[in-house]
Structures are given as structure tokens and as C-alpha cells.
JSON list of C-alpha atoms in Angstrom, two decimals:
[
{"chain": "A", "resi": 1, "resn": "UNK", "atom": "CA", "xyz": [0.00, 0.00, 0.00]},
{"chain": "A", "resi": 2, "resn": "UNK", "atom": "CA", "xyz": [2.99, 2.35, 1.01]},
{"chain": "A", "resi": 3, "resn": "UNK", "atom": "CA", "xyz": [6.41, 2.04, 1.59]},
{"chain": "A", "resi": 4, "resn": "UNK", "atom": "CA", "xyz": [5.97, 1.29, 5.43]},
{"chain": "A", "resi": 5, "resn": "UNK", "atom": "CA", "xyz": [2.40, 0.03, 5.21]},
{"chain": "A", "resi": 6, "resn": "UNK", "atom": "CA", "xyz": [1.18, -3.65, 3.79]},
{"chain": "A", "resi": 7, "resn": "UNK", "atom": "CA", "xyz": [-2.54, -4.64, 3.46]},
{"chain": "A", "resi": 8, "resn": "UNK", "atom": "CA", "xyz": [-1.80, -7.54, 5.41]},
{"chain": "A", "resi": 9, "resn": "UNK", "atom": "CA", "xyz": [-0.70, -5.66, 8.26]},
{"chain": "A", "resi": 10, "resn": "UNK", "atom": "CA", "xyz": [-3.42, -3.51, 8.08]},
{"chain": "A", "resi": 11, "resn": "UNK", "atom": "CA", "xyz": [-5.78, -6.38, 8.29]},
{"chain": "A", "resi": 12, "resn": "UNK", "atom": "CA", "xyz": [-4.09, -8.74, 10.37]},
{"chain": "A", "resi": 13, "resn": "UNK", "atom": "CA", "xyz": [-6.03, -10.47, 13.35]},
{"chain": "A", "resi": 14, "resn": "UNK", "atom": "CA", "xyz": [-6.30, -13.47, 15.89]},
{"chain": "A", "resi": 15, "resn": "UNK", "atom": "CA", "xyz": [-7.93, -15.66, 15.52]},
{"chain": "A", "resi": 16, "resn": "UNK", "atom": "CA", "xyz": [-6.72, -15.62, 12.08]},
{"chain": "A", "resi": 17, "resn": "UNK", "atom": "CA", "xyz": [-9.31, -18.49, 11.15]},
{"chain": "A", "resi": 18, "resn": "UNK", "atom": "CA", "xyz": [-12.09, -15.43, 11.06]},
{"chain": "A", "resi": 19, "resn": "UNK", "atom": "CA", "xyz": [-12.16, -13.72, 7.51]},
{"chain": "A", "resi": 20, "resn": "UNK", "atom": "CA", "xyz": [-10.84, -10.17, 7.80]},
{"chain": "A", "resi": 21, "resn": "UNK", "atom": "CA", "xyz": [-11.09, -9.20, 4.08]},
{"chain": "A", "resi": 22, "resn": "UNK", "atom": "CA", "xyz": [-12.14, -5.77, 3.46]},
{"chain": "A", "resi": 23, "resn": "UNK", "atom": "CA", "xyz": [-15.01, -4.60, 1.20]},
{"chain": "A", "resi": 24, "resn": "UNK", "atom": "CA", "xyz": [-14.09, -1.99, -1.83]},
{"chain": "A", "resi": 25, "resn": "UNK", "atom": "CA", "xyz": [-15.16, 1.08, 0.72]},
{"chain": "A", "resi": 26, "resn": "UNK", "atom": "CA", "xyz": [-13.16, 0.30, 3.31]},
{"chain": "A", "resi": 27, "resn": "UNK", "atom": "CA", "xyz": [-10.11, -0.84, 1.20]},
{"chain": "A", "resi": 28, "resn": "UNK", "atom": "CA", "xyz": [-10.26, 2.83, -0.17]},
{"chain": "A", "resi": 29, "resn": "UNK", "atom": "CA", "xyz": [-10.42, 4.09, 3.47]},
{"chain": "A", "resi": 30, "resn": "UNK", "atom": "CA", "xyz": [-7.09, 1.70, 3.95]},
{"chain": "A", "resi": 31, "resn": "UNK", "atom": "CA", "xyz": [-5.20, 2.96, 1.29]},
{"chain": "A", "resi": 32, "resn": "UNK", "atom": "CA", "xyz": [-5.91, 6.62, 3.08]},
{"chain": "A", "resi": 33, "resn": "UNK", "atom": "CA", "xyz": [-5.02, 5.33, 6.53]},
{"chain": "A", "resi": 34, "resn": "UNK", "atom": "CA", "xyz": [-1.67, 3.56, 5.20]},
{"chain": "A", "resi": 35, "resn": "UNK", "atom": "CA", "xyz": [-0.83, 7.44, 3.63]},
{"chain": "A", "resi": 36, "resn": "UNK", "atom": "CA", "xyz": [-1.81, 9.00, 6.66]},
{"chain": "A", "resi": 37, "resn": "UNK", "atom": "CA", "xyz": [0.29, 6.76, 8.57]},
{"chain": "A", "resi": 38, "resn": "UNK", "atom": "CA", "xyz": [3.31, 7.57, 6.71]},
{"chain": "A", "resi": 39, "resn": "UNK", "atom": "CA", "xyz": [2.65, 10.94, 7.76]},
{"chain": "A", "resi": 40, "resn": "UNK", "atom": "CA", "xyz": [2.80, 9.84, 11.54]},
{"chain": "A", "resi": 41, "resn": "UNK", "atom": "CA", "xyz": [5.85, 7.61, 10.79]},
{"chain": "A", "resi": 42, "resn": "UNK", "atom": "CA", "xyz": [7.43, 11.02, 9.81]},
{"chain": "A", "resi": 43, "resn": "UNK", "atom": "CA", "xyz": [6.53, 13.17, 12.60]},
{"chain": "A", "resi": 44, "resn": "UNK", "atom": "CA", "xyz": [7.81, 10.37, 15.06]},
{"chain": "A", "resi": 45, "resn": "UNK", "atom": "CA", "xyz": [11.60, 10.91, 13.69]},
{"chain": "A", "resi": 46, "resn": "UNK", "atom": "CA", "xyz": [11.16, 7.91, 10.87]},
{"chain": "A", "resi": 47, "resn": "UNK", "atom": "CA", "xyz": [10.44, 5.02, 13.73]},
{"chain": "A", "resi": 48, "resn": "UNK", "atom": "CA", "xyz": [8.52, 2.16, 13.11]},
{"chain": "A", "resi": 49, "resn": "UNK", "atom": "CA", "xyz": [4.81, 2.13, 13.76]},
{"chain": "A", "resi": 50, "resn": "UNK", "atom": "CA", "xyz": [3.88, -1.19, 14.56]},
{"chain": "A", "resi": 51, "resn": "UNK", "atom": "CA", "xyz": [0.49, -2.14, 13.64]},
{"chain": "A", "resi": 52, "resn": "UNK", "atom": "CA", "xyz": [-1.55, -4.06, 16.57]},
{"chain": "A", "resi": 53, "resn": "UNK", "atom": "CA", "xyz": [-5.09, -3.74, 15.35]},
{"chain": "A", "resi": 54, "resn": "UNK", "atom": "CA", "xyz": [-6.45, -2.09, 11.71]},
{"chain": "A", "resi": 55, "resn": "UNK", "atom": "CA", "xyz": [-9.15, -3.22, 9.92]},
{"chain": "A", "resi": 56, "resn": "UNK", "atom": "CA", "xyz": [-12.01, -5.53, 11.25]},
{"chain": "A", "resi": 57, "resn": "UNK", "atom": "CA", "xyz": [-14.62, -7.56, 9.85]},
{"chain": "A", "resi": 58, "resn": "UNK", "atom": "CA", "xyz": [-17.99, -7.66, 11.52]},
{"chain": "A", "resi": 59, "resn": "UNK", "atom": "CA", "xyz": [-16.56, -11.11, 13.27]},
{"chain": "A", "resi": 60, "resn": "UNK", "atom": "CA", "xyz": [-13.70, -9.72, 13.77]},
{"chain": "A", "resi": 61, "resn": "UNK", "atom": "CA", "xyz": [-14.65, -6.69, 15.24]},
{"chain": "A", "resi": 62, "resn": "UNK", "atom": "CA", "xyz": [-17.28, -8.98, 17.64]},
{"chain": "A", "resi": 63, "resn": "UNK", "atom": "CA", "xyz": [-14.78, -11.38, 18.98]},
{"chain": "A", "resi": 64, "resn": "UNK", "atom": "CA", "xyz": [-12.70, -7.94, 20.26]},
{"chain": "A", "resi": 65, "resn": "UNK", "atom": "CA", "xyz": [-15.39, -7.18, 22.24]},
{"chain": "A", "resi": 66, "resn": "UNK", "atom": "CA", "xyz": [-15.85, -3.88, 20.06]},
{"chain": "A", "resi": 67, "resn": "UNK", "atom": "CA", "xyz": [-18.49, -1.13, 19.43]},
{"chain": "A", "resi": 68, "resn": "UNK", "atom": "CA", "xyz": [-20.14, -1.76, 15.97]},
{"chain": "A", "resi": 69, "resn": "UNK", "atom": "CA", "xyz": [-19.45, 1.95, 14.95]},
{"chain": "A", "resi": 70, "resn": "UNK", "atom": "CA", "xyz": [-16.06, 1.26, 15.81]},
{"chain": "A", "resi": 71, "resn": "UNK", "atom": "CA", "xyz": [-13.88, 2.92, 13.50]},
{"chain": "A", "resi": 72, "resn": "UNK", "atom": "CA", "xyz": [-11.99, -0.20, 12.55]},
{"chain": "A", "resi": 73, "resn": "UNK", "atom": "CA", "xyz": [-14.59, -1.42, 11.12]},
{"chain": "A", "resi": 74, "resn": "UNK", "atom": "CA", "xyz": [-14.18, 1.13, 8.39]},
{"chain": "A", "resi": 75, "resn": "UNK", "atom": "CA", "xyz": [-10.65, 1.05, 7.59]},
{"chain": "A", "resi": 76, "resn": "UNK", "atom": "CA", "xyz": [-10.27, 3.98, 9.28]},
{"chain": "A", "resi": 77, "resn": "UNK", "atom": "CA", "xyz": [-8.13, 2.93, 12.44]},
{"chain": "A", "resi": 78, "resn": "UNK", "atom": "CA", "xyz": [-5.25, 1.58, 13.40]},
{"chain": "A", "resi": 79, "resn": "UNK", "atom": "CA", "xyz": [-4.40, 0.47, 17.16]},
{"chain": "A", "resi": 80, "resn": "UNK", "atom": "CA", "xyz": [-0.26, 1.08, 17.10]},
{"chain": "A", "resi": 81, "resn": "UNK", "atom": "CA", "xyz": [3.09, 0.83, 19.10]},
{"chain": "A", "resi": 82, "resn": "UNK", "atom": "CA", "xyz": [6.01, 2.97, 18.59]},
{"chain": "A", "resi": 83, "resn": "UNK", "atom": "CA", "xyz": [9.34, 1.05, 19.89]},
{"chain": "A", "resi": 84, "resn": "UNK", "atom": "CA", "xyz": [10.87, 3.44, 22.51]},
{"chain": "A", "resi": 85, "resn": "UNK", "atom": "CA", "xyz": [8.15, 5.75, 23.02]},
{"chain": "A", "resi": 86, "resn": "UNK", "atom": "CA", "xyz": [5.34, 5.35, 25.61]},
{"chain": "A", "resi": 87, "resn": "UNK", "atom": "CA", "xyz": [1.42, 6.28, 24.17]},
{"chain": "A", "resi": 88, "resn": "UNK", "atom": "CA", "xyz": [1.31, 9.30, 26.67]},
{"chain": "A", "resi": 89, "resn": "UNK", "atom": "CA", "xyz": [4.84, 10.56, 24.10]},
{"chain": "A", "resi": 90, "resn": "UNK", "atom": "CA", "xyz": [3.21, 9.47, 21.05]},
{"chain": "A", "resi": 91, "resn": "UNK", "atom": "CA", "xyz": [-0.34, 11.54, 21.78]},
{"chain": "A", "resi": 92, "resn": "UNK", "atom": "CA", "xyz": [1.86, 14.69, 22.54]},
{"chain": "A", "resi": 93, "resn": "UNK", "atom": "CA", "xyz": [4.08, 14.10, 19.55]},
{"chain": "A", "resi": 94, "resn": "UNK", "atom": "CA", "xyz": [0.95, 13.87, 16.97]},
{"chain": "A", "resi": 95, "resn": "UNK", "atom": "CA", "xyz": [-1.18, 16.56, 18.67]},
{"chain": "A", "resi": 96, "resn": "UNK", "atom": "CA", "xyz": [1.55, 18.80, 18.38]},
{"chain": "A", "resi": 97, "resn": "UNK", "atom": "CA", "xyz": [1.93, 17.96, 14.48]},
{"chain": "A", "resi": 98, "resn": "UNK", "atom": "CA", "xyz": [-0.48, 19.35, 13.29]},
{"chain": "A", "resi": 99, "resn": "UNK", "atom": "CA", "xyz": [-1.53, 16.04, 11.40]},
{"chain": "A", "resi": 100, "resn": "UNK", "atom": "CA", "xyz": [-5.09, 16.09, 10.31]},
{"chain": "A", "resi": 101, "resn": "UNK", "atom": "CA", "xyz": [-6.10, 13.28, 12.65]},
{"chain": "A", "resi": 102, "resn": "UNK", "atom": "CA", "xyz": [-9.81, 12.86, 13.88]},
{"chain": "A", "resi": 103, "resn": "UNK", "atom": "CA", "xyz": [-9.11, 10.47, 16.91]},
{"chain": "A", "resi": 104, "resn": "UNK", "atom": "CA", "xyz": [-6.00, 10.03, 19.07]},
{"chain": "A", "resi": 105, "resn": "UNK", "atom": "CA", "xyz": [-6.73, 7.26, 22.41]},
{"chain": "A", "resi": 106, "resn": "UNK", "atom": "CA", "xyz": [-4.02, 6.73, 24.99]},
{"chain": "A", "resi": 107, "resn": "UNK", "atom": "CA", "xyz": [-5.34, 2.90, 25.49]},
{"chain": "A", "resi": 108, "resn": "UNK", "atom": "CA", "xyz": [-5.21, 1.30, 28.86]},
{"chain": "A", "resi": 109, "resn": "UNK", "atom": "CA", "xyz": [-1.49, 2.69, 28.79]},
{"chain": "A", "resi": 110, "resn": "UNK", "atom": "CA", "xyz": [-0.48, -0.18, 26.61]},
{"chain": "A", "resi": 111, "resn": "UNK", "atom": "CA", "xyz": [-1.18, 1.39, 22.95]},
{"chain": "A", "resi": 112, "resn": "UNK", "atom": "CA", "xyz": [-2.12, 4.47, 21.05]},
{"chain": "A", "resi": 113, "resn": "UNK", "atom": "CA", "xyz": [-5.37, 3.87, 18.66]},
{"chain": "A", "resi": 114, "resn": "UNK", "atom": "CA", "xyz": [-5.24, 6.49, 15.32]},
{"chain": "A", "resi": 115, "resn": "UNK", "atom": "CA", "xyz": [-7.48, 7.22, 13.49]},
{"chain": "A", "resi": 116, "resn": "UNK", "atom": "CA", "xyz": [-8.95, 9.28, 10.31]},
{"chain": "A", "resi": 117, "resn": "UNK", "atom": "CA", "xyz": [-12.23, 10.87, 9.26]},
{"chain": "A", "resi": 118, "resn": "UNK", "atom": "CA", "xyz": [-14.63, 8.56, 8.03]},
{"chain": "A", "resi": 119, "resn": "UNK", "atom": "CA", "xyz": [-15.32, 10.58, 5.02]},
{"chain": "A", "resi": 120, "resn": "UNK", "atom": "CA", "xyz": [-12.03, 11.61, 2.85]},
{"chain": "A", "resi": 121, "resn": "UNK", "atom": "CA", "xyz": [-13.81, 15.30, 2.70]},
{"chain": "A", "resi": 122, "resn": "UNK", "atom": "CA", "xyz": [-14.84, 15.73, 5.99]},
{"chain": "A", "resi": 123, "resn": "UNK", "atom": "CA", "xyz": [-12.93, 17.71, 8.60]},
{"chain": "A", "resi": 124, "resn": "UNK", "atom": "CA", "xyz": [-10.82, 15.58, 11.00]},
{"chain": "A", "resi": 125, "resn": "UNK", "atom": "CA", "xyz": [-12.39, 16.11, 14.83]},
{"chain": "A", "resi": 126, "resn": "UNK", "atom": "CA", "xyz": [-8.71, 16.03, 16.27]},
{"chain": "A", "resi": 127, "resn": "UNK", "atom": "CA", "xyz": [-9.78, 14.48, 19.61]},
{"chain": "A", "resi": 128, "resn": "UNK", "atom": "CA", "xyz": [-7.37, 13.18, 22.17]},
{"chain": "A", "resi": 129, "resn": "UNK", "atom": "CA", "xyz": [-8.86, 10.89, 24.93]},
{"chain": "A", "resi": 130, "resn": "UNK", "atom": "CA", "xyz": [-8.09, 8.13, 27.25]},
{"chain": "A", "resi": 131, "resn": "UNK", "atom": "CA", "xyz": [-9.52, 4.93, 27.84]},
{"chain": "A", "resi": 132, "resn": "UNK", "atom": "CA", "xyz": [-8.51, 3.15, 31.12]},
{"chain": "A", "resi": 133, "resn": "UNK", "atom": "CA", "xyz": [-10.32, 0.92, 33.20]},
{"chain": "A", "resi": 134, "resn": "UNK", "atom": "CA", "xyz": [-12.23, 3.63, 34.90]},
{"chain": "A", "resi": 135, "resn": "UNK", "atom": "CA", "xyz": [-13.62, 5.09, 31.49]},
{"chain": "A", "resi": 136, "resn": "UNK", "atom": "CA", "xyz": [-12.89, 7.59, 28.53]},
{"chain": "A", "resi": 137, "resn": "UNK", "atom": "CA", "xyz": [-11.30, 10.73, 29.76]},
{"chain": "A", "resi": 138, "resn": "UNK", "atom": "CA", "xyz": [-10.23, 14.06, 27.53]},
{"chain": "A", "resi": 139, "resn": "UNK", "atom": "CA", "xyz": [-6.60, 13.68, 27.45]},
{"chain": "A", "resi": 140, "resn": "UNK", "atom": "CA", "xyz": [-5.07, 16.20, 29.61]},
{"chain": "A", "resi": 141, "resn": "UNK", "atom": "CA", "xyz": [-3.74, 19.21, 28.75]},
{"chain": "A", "resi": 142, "resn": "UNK", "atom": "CA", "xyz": [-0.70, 19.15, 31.03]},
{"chain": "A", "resi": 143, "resn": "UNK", "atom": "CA", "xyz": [0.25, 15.96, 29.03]},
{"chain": "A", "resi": 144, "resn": "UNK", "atom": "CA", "xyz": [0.10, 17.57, 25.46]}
]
């Protein structure tokens, strides 16, 4: 898809016996995503970004335990790692960018989920939040 971004990563899962194959919508919203993340690759100083979660099926996206509307489910997500930087350093990095992101989630302190607008021609919401296990929270501003 890009130099730094595969379709198979993008759409990797366990189990991998569940079909994860993307329809023509949000293969188009992949192909966007895989850009965008190129973008983010940049901005972190050229370090990988390794892909946990992208896109999900309907039984894929079920067996995480995930909203419907999630936006993996569109091709529109990505749930990443960035070797030697924590997600607290990677949400300050990106929100501090400038990058036309729509969602930014410090994850149970574990990973950072990504993601784009839905629609390539709508306006990116550029929210930063935290999910832990006592809810979702703004993200801070003494941590930007």
C-alpha cells in the first residue's frame, strides 16, 4: 500500500481463522489510513509504527469485544506501538503535528489507537482521549 504500510498488516487479526477481508469502501479508506500513517511515521523521527489492530470484519470486530461503529470497522483505524516511546509521548508528539487526525486514544497505557475521518472530505475532529479501566477521559492538557 505504502512504503511502510502492507494490506496484510493492516488487516491482520487473531484468531486468524475469522475472515478479515475488506469490502471496496473500506479498502479505499485503507489505502488513506496507510498514507496517513506515513505521515505519523514522519513526525515520530522515521520510527517504526507497529500495527496491533487495523481493519475488522464484523466477526472480527465482535470477537474484540468492540463497538459496531467502531472505526476499525471502516478502515479507518489503526491500534499502534512505537518502539521506545510510551502512548502518553506518542499523543503529545501527533497533537503537536499538526496532522489532520480525527481520533487520538491513549489505550489502557499499553497502545495508542489512530485514526482518520470517516469521510475523505470531511474535517478531521482532532480528539485526544483516554480509555482506562475507569472510562474515557479528555486527554489532559498538562500531558500535550
Amino acid at each position: 500500500m505504502t512504503p511502510h504500510f502492507t494490506l496484510a498488516e493492516l488487516t491482520r487479526t487473531d484468531p486468524r481463522t475469522l475472515d478479515n477481508t475488506p469490502d471496496p469502501a473500506a479498502l479505499a479508506n485503507l489505502h488513506r489510513l496507510a498514507a496517513f500513517l506515513e505521515q505519523v511515521r514522519e513526525v515520530l523521527g522515521g520510527r517504526p509504527v507497529m500495527i496491533t489492530s487495523g481493519y475488522r470484519s464484523a466477526a472480527v470486530n465482535a470477537a474484540c469485544g468492540s463497538r459496531e461503529s467502531s472505526q476499525h470497522r471502516l478502515g479507518c483505524a489503526a491500534d499502534i506501538r512505537v518502539p521506545g516511546m510510551s502512548p502518553d509521548a506518542v499523543v503529545r508528539a501527533l497533537r503537536a503535528s499538526g496532522l489532520a487526525y480525527d481520533q487520538l486514544i491513549r489505550e489502557f497505557d499499553s497502545w495508542t489507537h489512530i485514526s482518520i475521518p470517516t469521510q475523505a472530505t470531511a474535517a478531521p475532529r482532532k480528539m485526544a482521549l483516554i480509555i482506562d479501566k475507569t472510562g474515557t477521559h479528555l486527554f489532559p492538557a498538562d500531558l500535550a
